[in-house]
Amino acid sequence: MAFNLWHNALELLNNVAKKVNLDQVAHKRLSKCVRELTVSIPVKLDNGSFDVFTGYRVQHNTHRGPTKGGIRFHQDVTLDEVKALAMLMTWKCAVVGIPYGGAKGGVICDPSKMSIGEIERLARRYTSEIITMIGPERDIPAPDMNTNAQVMAWIMDTYSMDKGYVVPGVVTGKPVSIGGSQGREEATGRGVTYTALNTLKHFNMDIEDTSVVIQGYGNVGRATAELLYKEGCKIVGVGDVYGSIYNPHGLDIAKLGKHLTKTGTVAKYSDADSIENKDLLELKCDVLIPAALEGQIREDNAEAIKSKVIIEAANGPVTPGADNILRQKNICIVPDILANAGGVTVSYFEWVQGLQSYFWSKREVNLKLRDIMTKAFYDVLAISEKENVDMRMAAYMLAVGRVAEAIKIRGLYP
Ligand code: GLU
């Protein structure tokens, strides 16, 4: 069957529902997204013609608070993908205990083939099309794949122009100059790093002896590589869409950064062997960190994975079928809804700082992030040990339990 992230997300929900004997009402409600909006987005192109793009904004659940989640610009975006990612955001916010439900947005487009001006016009018109759905008390977008602080600034500006006054709290991941938080840009990678360090500690693995492979070298993959390198890990392999590289002695991540700035890719870096992208995931290493798209580790390549641990920096990188194979191989997977929750956690800090107009230092942000990520890690680990389940099931038991509790307490309207 073709890969479908929404079907995978439902399968995970059904598995945990069975395990915890989830209340039927909660199960039924959580199997659907509360709001799904499809919009068409006309954009004038630089050559004078115009195109109509398709975009989505989906809110999965609102029981624990307003909804929260990124917006991605990618040629393969589908409504099912956005629904699944919205559901994952619900669980992610619940695992780390921040007061949001999950949402996600996406626009079908290939930003690598668009000019800055075209991307700005697309972002602004998309914002205008979903404007009834978003707002600081309602639904708060943030960056995701191929969107960044600049795109958030355009969304914030468009929303503010519509309201007639400035509303910084409508998005997070904004530039610091207009109310963004210190540390937000690298927050997902930093959270992945704290999770990786907690995992190594749990398995009594020595940081200096740990070899790491990272798939994806965008915002998340790159920050993770740089931070783990600083901690002393050996980053032996990395890759992006243009190609992958391998050096068993460890890559010089600072030097690789210069190559990346110059060429726009990690591929063809001189102090490493070039390898096929599909071989990157199968390298021998201690920690494998998929930090790219979903569905990268599937039934057809899971058997070949040789790492001891997988830390899911991407959303949904391992399919449920692959999960079973990896479990039999005794590979510990630290799931996305725990491992990559650092981004939304600092988004929460940004939202709180914005509401109070009182801003924190980077040190304060990073310390609070570490506290939240570490508490969530040990909360999940405790359930995993007590219930004798893997880390994914444990994280789902924690998250779904918290959301189900909110559904029960709030009751049904009318
Ligand atoms: N897009 C990020 C994620 O998937 C961050 C979402 C947010 O900060 O709201 O977790």
CSV table of C-alpha atoms and ligand atoms in Angstrom, one decimal:
chain,number,residue,atom,x,y,z
A,1,MET,CA,0.0,0.0,0.0
A,2,ALA,CA,1.3,3.5,-0.8
A,3,PHE,CA,2.7,5.4,2.1
A,4,ASN,CA,0.1,7.6,3.8
A,5,LEU,CA,1.1,9.4,7.0
A,6,TRP,CA,-2.5,9.9,8.1
A,7,HIS,CA,-3.1,6.1,8.0
A,8,ASN,CA,0.0,5.6,10.0
A,9,ALA,CA,-1.0,8.3,12.5
A,10,LEU,CA,-4.4,6.6,12.9
A,11,GLU,CA,-2.7,3.2,13.4
A,12,LEU,CA,-0.6,4.6,16.2
A,13,LEU,CA,-3.7,6.1,17.9
A,14,ASN,CA,-5.5,2.8,17.5
A,15,ASN,CA,-2.6,0.9,19.0
A,16,VAL,CA,-2.4,3.1,22.1
A,17,ALA,CA,-6.2,3.1,22.4
A,18,LYS,CA,-6.2,-0.6,22.7
A,19,LYS,CA,-3.3,-0.6,25.1
A,20,VAL,CA,-4.8,1.9,27.6
A,21,ASN,CA,-8.4,1.0,26.9
A,22,LEU,CA,-9.1,4.5,25.7
A,23,ASP,CA,-12.6,5.9,26.3
A,24,GLN,CA,-14.7,5.4,23.1
A,25,VAL,CA,-15.8,9.0,22.9
A,26,ALA,CA,-12.2,10.3,23.2
A,27,HIS,CA,-11.0,7.7,20.7
A,28,LYS,CA,-13.7,8.7,18.1
A,29,ARG,CA,-13.1,12.4,18.6
A,30,LEU,CA,-9.3,12.1,18.4
A,31,SER,CA,-9.6,10.0,15.1
A,32,LYS,CA,-10.8,13.2,13.4
A,33,CYS,CA,-9.4,16.6,13.0
A,34,VAL,CA,-11.7,19.3,14.3
A,35,ARG,CA,-11.2,21.7,11.4
A,36,GLU,CA,-9.7,21.3,7.9
A,37,LEU,CA,-9.5,24.1,5.5
A,38,THR,CA,-8.4,23.9,1.8
A,39,VAL,CA,-7.6,27.2,0.1
A,40,SER,CA,-6.6,28.2,-3.4
A,41,ILE,CA,-3.9,30.9,-3.5
A,42,PRO,CA,-3.5,33.0,-6.6
A,43,VAL,CA,-0.1,34.5,-6.9
A,44,LYS,CA,1.4,36.8,-9.5
A,45,LEU,CA,4.7,35.4,-10.8
A,46,ASP,CA,7.8,37.5,-11.7
A,47,ASN,CA,7.3,36.8,-15.5
A,48,GLY,CA,3.9,38.5,-15.5
A,49,SER,CA,1.8,35.4,-15.5
A,50,PHE,CA,0.1,34.0,-12.5
A,51,ASP,CA,-0.5,30.6,-10.9
A,52,VAL,CA,-3.0,29.2,-8.4
A,53,PHE,CA,-1.4,27.2,-5.5
A,54,THR,CA,-3.3,24.9,-3.1
A,55,GLY,CA,-2.8,25.3,0.6
A,56,TYR,CA,-4.2,23.7,3.8
A,57,ARG,CA,-4.6,24.6,7.5
A,58,VAL,CA,-5.8,21.8,9.8
A,59,GLN,CA,-6.5,21.9,13.5
A,60,HIS,CA,-6.6,18.5,15.1
A,61,ASN,CA,-7.7,19.1,18.7
A,62,THR,CA,-8.4,22.0,21.0
A,63,HIS,CA,-9.1,20.4,24.4
A,64,ARG,CA,-5.8,21.4,26.1
A,65,GLY,CA,-5.6,24.9,24.6
A,66,PRO,CA,-5.4,26.9,21.3
A,67,THR,CA,-3.8,25.0,18.4
A,68,LYS,CA,-0.2,25.2,17.4
A,69,GLY,CA,1.9,23.9,14.6
A,70,GLY,CA,4.1,24.8,11.7
A,71,ILE,CA,3.5,25.6,8.0
A,72,ARG,CA,5.4,23.8,5.4
A,73,PHE,CA,6.0,24.7,1.8
A,74,HIS,CA,6.8,21.6,-0.3
A,75,GLN,CA,5.8,20.1,-3.6
A,76,ASP,CA,4.6,16.8,-2.0
A,77,VAL,CA,2.2,18.3,0.6
A,78,THR,CA,-1.2,16.6,0.8
A,79,LEU,CA,-4.2,17.1,3.0
A,80,ASP,CA,-3.7,13.7,4.6
A,81,GLU,CA,-0.1,14.6,5.4
A,82,VAL,CA,-1.1,17.9,7.0
A,83,LYS,CA,-3.8,16.1,9.0
A,84,ALA,CA,-1.3,13.6,10.3
A,85,LEU,CA,1.2,16.3,11.2
A,86,ALA,CA,-1.5,18.2,13.0
A,87,MET,CA,-2.3,15.1,15.1
A,88,LEU,CA,1.4,14.6,15.9
A,89,MET,CA,1.4,18.2,17.2
A,90,THR,CA,-1.4,17.4,19.6
A,91,TRP,CA,0.6,14.5,21.0
A,92,LYS,CA,3.9,16.5,21.0
A,93,CYS,CA,2.4,19.4,23.0
A,94,ALA,CA,0.9,16.9,25.5
A,95,VAL,CA,4.1,15.0,25.9
A,96,VAL,CA,6.0,18.1,27.0
A,97,GLY,CA,3.0,19.4,28.9
A,98,ILE,CA,2.5,22.7,27.1
A,99,PRO,CA,-1.0,24.1,26.8
A,100,TYR,CA,-1.8,23.6,23.2
A,101,GLY,CA,-3.7,21.3,20.8
A,102,GLY,CA,-2.1,20.4,17.4
A,103,ALA,CA,-2.4,22.1,14.1
A,104,LYS,CA,-0.5,22.2,10.8
A,105,GLY,CA,-0.5,24.0,7.5
A,106,GLY,CA,1.0,23.4,4.2
A,107,VAL,CA,1.2,24.8,0.7
A,108,ILE,CA,1.9,22.7,-2.4
A,109,CYS,CA,4.8,24.5,-4.0
A,110,ASP,CA,8.5,24.1,-4.7
A,111,PRO,CA,10.1,27.2,-3.1
A,112,SER,CA,13.5,26.2,-4.6
A,113,LYS,CA,12.1,27.2,-7.9
A,114,MET,CA,10.5,30.5,-6.7
A,115,SER,CA,11.9,34.0,-6.2
A,116,ILE,CA,11.8,35.7,-2.8
A,117,GLY,CA,9.1,38.0,-4.1
A,118,GLU,CA,7.0,35.1,-5.3
A,119,ILE,CA,7.4,33.3,-1.9
A,120,GLU,CA,6.4,36.5,-0.1
A,121,ARG,CA,3.3,37.0,-2.2
A,122,LEU,CA,2.4,33.3,-1.7
A,123,ALA,CA,2.9,33.5,2.1
A,124,ARG,CA,0.8,36.7,2.4
A,125,ARG,CA,-2.1,35.5,0.2
A,126,TYR,CA,-2.1,32.1,2.0
A,127,THR,CA,-2.3,34.0,5.4
A,128,SER,CA,-5.2,36.1,4.1
A,129,GLU,CA,-7.0,32.9,3.0
A,130,ILE,CA,-6.6,31.2,6.4
A,131,ILE,CA,-7.0,34.4,8.4
A,132,THR,CA,-10.4,33.4,10.0
A,133,MET,CA,-8.7,30.3,11.5
A,134,ILE,CA,-5.6,31.8,13.1
A,135,GLY,CA,-4.9,34.2,15.9
A,136,PRO,CA,-2.9,34.3,19.2
A,137,GLU,CA,-5.8,32.8,21.2
A,138,ARG,CA,-6.9,30.5,18.4
A,139,ASP,CA,-4.2,28.9,16.3
A,140,ILE,CA,-0.6,29.9,16.1
A,141,PRO,CA,1.5,29.0,13.1
A,142,ALA,CA,5.3,28.6,13.2
A,143,PRO,CA,8.1,27.5,10.8
A,144,ASP,CA,8.3,24.0,9.4
A,145,MET,CA,10.0,22.6,6.3
A,146,ASN,CA,11.1,25.4,3.8
A,147,THR,CA,9.6,28.2,5.9
A,148,ASN,CA,11.6,30.4,8.3
A,149,ALA,CA,11.6,33.6,10.4
A,150,GLN,CA,11.2,35.8,7.4
A,151,VAL,CA,8.0,33.9,6.3
A,152,MET,CA,6.7,34.2,9.8
A,153,ALA,CA,7.3,38.0,9.7
A,154,TRP,CA,5.3,38.2,6.5
A,155,ILE,CA,2.4,36.2,8.1
A,156,MET,CA,2.5,38.4,11.2
A,157,ASP,CA,2.5,41.6,9.1
A,158,THR,CA,-0.4,40.4,6.9
A,159,TYR,CA,-2.4,39.4,9.9
A,160,SER,CA,-1.6,42.7,11.6
A,161,MET,CA,-2.5,44.8,8.6
A,162,ASP,CA,-5.9,43.0,8.4
A,163,LYS,CA,-6.6,43.7,12.1
A,164,GLY,CA,-5.4,47.3,12.0
A,165,TYR,CA,-2.9,46.9,14.9
A,166,VAL,CA,0.2,44.8,15.5
A,167,VAL,CA,-0.4,41.2,16.7
A,168,PRO,CA,3.0,39.6,17.3
A,169,GLY,CA,1.4,36.6,19.1
A,170,VAL,CA,-0.2,35.3,15.9
A,171,VAL,CA,3.0,33.4,14.9
A,172,THR,CA,6.1,32.1,16.6
A,173,GLY,CA,9.5,31.6,15.1
A,174,LYS,CA,9.5,35.3,14.2
A,175,PRO,CA,12.8,37.3,13.9
A,176,VAL,CA,13.9,38.6,17.4
A,177,SER,CA,13.6,42.2,16.1
A,178,ILE,CA,9.8,41.9,16.0
A,179,GLY,CA,9.1,39.9,19.1
A,180,GLY,CA,10.8,36.5,18.4
A,181,SER,CA,12.5,34.5,21.1
A,182,GLN,CA,16.1,34.1,21.7
A,183,GLY,CA,17.1,30.5,20.8
A,184,ARG,CA,14.0,29.7,18.7
A,185,GLU,CA,15.8,29.1,15.5
A,186,GLU,CA,18.0,26.3,16.8
A,187,ALA,CA,15.4,25.1,19.4
A,188,THR,CA,14.3,21.9,17.6
A,189,GLY,CA,18.0,20.8,17.1
A,190,ARG,CA,18.8,21.8,20.7
A,191,GLY,CA,15.9,19.7,22.0
A,192,VAL,CA,17.0,16.8,19.8
A,193,THR,CA,20.5,17.2,21.3
A,194,TYR,CA,19.2,17.2,24.9
A,195,THR,CA,17.2,14.1,24.0
A,196,ALA,CA,20.2,12.4,22.5
A,197,LEU,CA,22.4,13.2,25.5
A,198,ASN,CA,19.7,11.9,27.9
A,199,THR,CA,19.5,8.7,25.8
A,200,LEU,CA,23.3,8.2,25.8
A,201,LYS,CA,23.3,8.7,29.6
A,202,HIS,CA,20.5,6.1,30.0
A,203,PHE,CA,22.4,3.5,28.0
A,204,ASN,CA,25.7,4.4,29.7
A,205,MET,CA,27.2,5.3,26.4
A,206,ASP,CA,30.2,7.6,26.4
A,207,ILE,CA,29.7,10.8,24.4
A,208,GLU,CA,33.2,10.8,23.0
A,209,ASP,CA,32.9,7.3,21.7
A,210,THR,CA,29.5,7.9,20.1
A,211,SER,CA,29.2,7.9,16.3
A,212,VAL,CA,26.2,9.8,14.8
A,213,VAL,CA,24.6,9.8,11.4
A,214,ILE,CA,22.2,12.6,10.5
A,215,GLN,CA,19.8,12.5,7.5
A,216,GLY,CA,18.8,16.1,6.5
A,217,TYR,CA,20.9,19.2,6.9
A,218,GLY,CA,18.2,21.9,7.1
A,219,ASN,CA,17.3,23.9,10.2
A,220,VAL,CA,17.0,20.8,12.5
A,221,GLY,CA,19.7,18.5,11.1
A,222,ARG,CA,22.3,21.2,11.0
A,223,ALA,CA,21.7,22.6,14.5
A,224,THR,CA,21.7,19.0,15.9
A,225,ALA,CA,25.0,18.2,14.1
A,226,GLU,CA,26.7,21.4,15.4
A,227,LEU,CA,25.5,20.9,19.0
A,228,LEU,CA,26.3,17.2,19.2
A,229,TYR,CA,29.7,17.9,17.7
A,230,LYS,CA,30.3,20.6,20.4
A,231,GLU,CA,29.4,18.0,23.0
A,232,GLY,CA,32.1,15.7,21.6
A,233,CYS,CA,30.2,13.2,19.5
A,234,LYS,CA,31.7,12.0,16.3
A,235,ILE,CA,29.4,12.9,13.4
A,236,VAL,CA,30.4,10.3,10.8
A,237,GLY,CA,27.7,10.8,8.1
A,238,VAL,CA,25.3,13.5,6.9
A,239,GLY,CA,23.2,14.1,3.8
A,240,ASP,CA,20.8,16.4,2.2
A,241,VAL,CA,18.7,16.2,-1.0
A,242,TYR,CA,21.8,16.8,-3.2
A,243,GLY,CA,23.9,14.0,-1.7
A,244,SER,CA,25.5,12.3,1.3
A,245,ILE,CA,29.0,12.2,2.8
A,246,TYR,CA,30.8,9.8,5.1
A,247,ASN,CA,34.0,10.0,7.1
A,248,PRO,CA,34.4,7.2,9.7
A,249,HIS,CA,36.9,9.3,11.7
A,250,GLY,CA,34.3,12.1,12.1
A,251,LEU,CA,33.5,15.2,10.1
A,252,ASP,CA,34.8,18.6,11.0
A,253,ILE,CA,31.4,20.2,11.4
A,254,ALA,CA,32.7,23.8,11.4
A,255,LYS,CA,34.6,23.2,8.1
A,256,LEU,CA,31.5,21.5,6.7
A,257,GLY,CA,29.5,24.6,7.6
A,258,LYS,CA,31.8,26.8,5.4
A,259,HIS,CA,31.4,24.3,2.5
A,260,LEU,CA,27.6,24.5,3.0
A,261,THR,CA,27.6,28.3,3.0
A,262,LYS,CA,29.6,28.3,-0.2
A,263,THR,CA,27.8,25.6,-2.2
A,264,GLY,CA,24.4,25.3,-0.6
A,265,THR,CA,24.8,21.6,0.1
A,266,VAL,CA,26.8,19.2,2.2
A,267,ALA,CA,27.4,17.0,-0.9
A,268,LYS,CA,30.8,16.8,-2.4
A,269,TYR,CA,32.6,18.0,0.8
A,270,SER,CA,36.2,17.3,0.3
A,271,ASP,CA,37.2,15.6,3.6
A,272,ALA,CA,34.7,12.8,3.2
A,273,ASP,CA,33.6,10.0,0.8
A,274,SER,CA,30.5,10.7,-1.3
A,275,ILE,CA,27.9,8.1,-0.8
A,276,GLU,CA,24.4,7.4,-2.1
A,277,ASN,CA,21.5,9.0,-0.1
A,278,LYS,CA,19.9,5.6,0.4
A,279,ASP,CA,23.2,4.2,1.9
A,280,LEU,CA,23.4,7.0,4.5
A,281,LEU,CA,20.7,5.4,6.7
A,282,GLU,CA,22.4,2.1,6.5
A,283,LEU,CA,25.8,3.2,7.8
A,284,LYS,CA,27.1,1.6,10.9
A,285,CYS,CA,26.8,4.0,13.8
A,286,ASP,CA,25.6,4.3,17.4
A,287,VAL,CA,22.9,7.0,16.9
A,288,LEU,CA,20.9,7.6,13.7
A,289,ILE,CA,19.0,10.9,13.5
A,290,PRO,CA,16.5,11.2,10.6
A,291,ALA,CA,16.0,14.9,10.3
A,292,ALA,CA,14.4,15.2,6.9
A,293,LEU,CA,11.0,14.1,5.6
A,294,GLU,CA,8.5,11.5,6.9
A,295,GLY,CA,8.5,7.9,5.8
A,296,GLN,CA,12.3,7.5,5.3
A,297,ILE,CA,12.7,4.2,7.3
A,298,ARG,CA,10.2,1.7,5.9
A,299,GLU,CA,9.7,-2.0,5.8
A,300,ASP,CA,12.0,-2.3,2.7
A,301,ASN,CA,15.1,-0.7,4.4
A,302,ALA,CA,14.5,-1.2,8.1
A,303,GLU,CA,16.3,-4.5,8.1
A,304,ALA,CA,19.5,-2.8,6.9
A,305,ILE,CA,19.7,-0.2,9.7
A,306,LYS,CA,22.7,-0.8,11.9
A,307,SER,CA,22.5,1.9,14.6
A,308,LYS,CA,21.9,1.2,18.3
A,309,VAL,CA,19.5,4.1,18.7
A,310,ILE,CA,17.3,6.2,16.5
A,311,ILE,CA,16.3,9.7,17.5
A,312,GLU,CA,13.4,11.0,15.4
A,313,ALA,CA,14.2,14.6,14.7
A,314,ALA,CA,11.8,14.6,11.7
A,315,ASN,CA,8.1,14.0,12.1
A,316,GLY,CA,7.1,10.5,11.3
A,317,PRO,CA,10.4,9.3,9.7
A,318,VAL,CA,9.8,5.6,10.7
A,319,THR,CA,6.7,3.8,9.4
A,320,PRO,CA,4.8,1.5,11.8
A,321,GLY,CA,5.9,-1.5,9.7
A,322,ALA,CA,9.5,-0.5,10.1
A,323,ASP,CA,9.0,0.1,13.8
A,324,ASN,CA,8.2,-3.6,14.3
A,325,ILE,CA,11.3,-4.7,12.4
A,326,LEU,CA,13.5,-2.3,14.4
A,327,ARG,CA,12.0,-3.5,17.7
A,328,GLN,CA,12.9,-7.0,16.8
A,329,LYS,CA,16.4,-5.9,16.1
A,330,ASN,CA,16.5,-4.3,19.6
A,331,ILE,CA,17.0,-0.8,18.2
A,332,CYS,CA,15.7,1.8,20.6
A,333,ILE,CA,13.6,4.5,18.9
A,334,VAL,CA,13.1,7.8,20.7
A,335,PRO,CA,9.9,9.0,19.0
A,336,ASP,CA,9.3,12.3,17.2
A,337,ILE,CA,6.7,13.5,19.6
A,338,LEU,CA,9.3,13.5,22.3
A,339,ALA,CA,12.6,14.1,20.5
A,340,ASN,CA,11.7,17.0,18.3
A,341,ALA,CA,9.4,18.8,20.7
A,342,GLY,CA,12.1,21.5,21.5
A,343,GLY,CA,10.8,23.6,18.6
A,344,VAL,CA,7.3,23.9,19.8
A,345,THR,CA,8.5,24.3,23.4
A,346,VAL,CA,10.5,27.4,22.5
A,347,SER,CA,7.5,28.5,20.4
A,348,TYR,CA,5.5,28.4,23.6
A,349,PHE,CA,8.2,30.4,25.4
A,350,GLU,CA,8.0,33.0,22.5
A,351,TRP,CA,4.2,33.2,22.8
A,352,VAL,CA,4.4,33.6,26.6
A,353,GLN,CA,7.1,36.3,26.3
A,354,GLY,CA,5.0,38.1,23.7
A,355,LEU,CA,1.8,38.0,25.8
A,356,GLN,CA,3.7,39.5,28.7
A,357,SER,CA,6.0,41.8,26.5
A,358,TYR,CA,8.8,40.6,28.7
A,359,PHE,CA,11.7,38.9,27.1
A,360,TRP,CA,14.2,36.4,28.4
A,361,SER,CA,17.9,35.9,27.8
A,362,LYS,CA,19.1,33.0,25.6
A,363,ARG,CA,20.5,31.3,28.7
A,364,GLU,CA,17.1,31.4,30.4
A,365,VAL,CA,15.4,30.0,27.3
A,366,ASN,CA,17.9,27.2,26.9
A,367,LEU,CA,17.8,26.2,30.6
A,368,LYS,CA,14.0,26.1,30.6
A,369,LEU,CA,14.1,24.1,27.4
A,370,ARG,CA,16.5,21.6,28.9
A,371,ASP,CA,14.3,21.2,32.0
A,372,ILE,CA,11.2,20.5,29.9
A,373,MET,CA,12.9,18.1,27.5
A,374,THR,CA,14.6,16.2,30.3
A,375,LYS,CA,11.5,15.9,32.4
A,376,ALA,CA,9.5,14.7,29.3
A,377,PHE,CA,12.3,12.2,28.5
A,378,TYR,CA,12.2,10.7,32.0
A,379,ASP,CA,8.4,10.8,32.2
A,380,VAL,CA,8.3,8.7,29.0
A,381,LEU,CA,11.2,6.4,30.1
A,382,ALA,CA,9.4,5.7,33.4
A,383,ILE,CA,6.2,4.6,31.6
A,384,SER,CA,8.3,2.5,29.2
A,385,GLU,CA,9.9,0.7,32.1
A,386,LYS,CA,6.8,0.4,34.2
A,387,GLU,CA,4.6,-0.9,31.4
A,388,ASN,CA,7.3,-2.8,29.5
A,389,VAL,CA,6.6,-0.9,26.3
A,390,ASP,CA,8.9,0.8,23.8
A,391,MET,CA,9.5,4.6,24.0
A,392,ARG,CA,7.0,5.4,21.2
A,393,MET,CA,4.2,3.5,22.9
A,394,ALA,CA,5.1,5.1,26.3
A,395,ALA,CA,5.1,8.6,24.8
A,396,TYR,CA,1.7,8.0,23.2
A,397,MET,CA,0.3,6.6,26.5
A,398,LEU,CA,1.4,9.8,28.2
A,399,ALA,CA,0.2,12.1,25.5
A,400,VAL,CA,-3.1,10.5,24.7
A,401,GLY,CA,-3.8,10.0,28.4
A,402,ARG,CA,-3.4,13.8,29.0
A,403,VAL,CA,-5.6,14.7,26.0
A,404,ALA,CA,-8.3,12.1,27.0
A,405,GLU,CA,-8.3,13.5,30.5
A,406,ALA,CA,-9.0,17.0,29.1
A,407,ILE,CA,-11.8,15.7,26.9
A,408,LYS,CA,-13.4,13.9,29.8
A,409,ILE,CA,-13.2,16.9,32.1
A,410,ARG,CA,-14.5,19.4,29.6
A,411,GLY,CA,-17.4,17.2,28.5
A,412,LEU,CA,-19.5,17.4,25.3
A,413,TYR,CA,-21.1,20.6,24.0
A,414,PRO,CA,-24.1,21.0,23.8
B,1,GLU,N1,7.1,22.8,12.9
B,1,GLU,C1,7.6,22.5,14.2
B,1,GLU,C2,7.2,21.1,14.6
B,1,GLU,O1,6.9,20.3,13.8
B,1,GLU,C3,7.4,23.5,15.3
B,1,GLU,C4,5.9,23.9,15.5
B,1,GLU,C5,5.7,25.1,16.4
B,1,GLU,O2,6.6,25.6,16.9
B,1,GLU,O3,4.5,25.4,16.6
B,1,GLU,O4,7.2,20.7,15.8
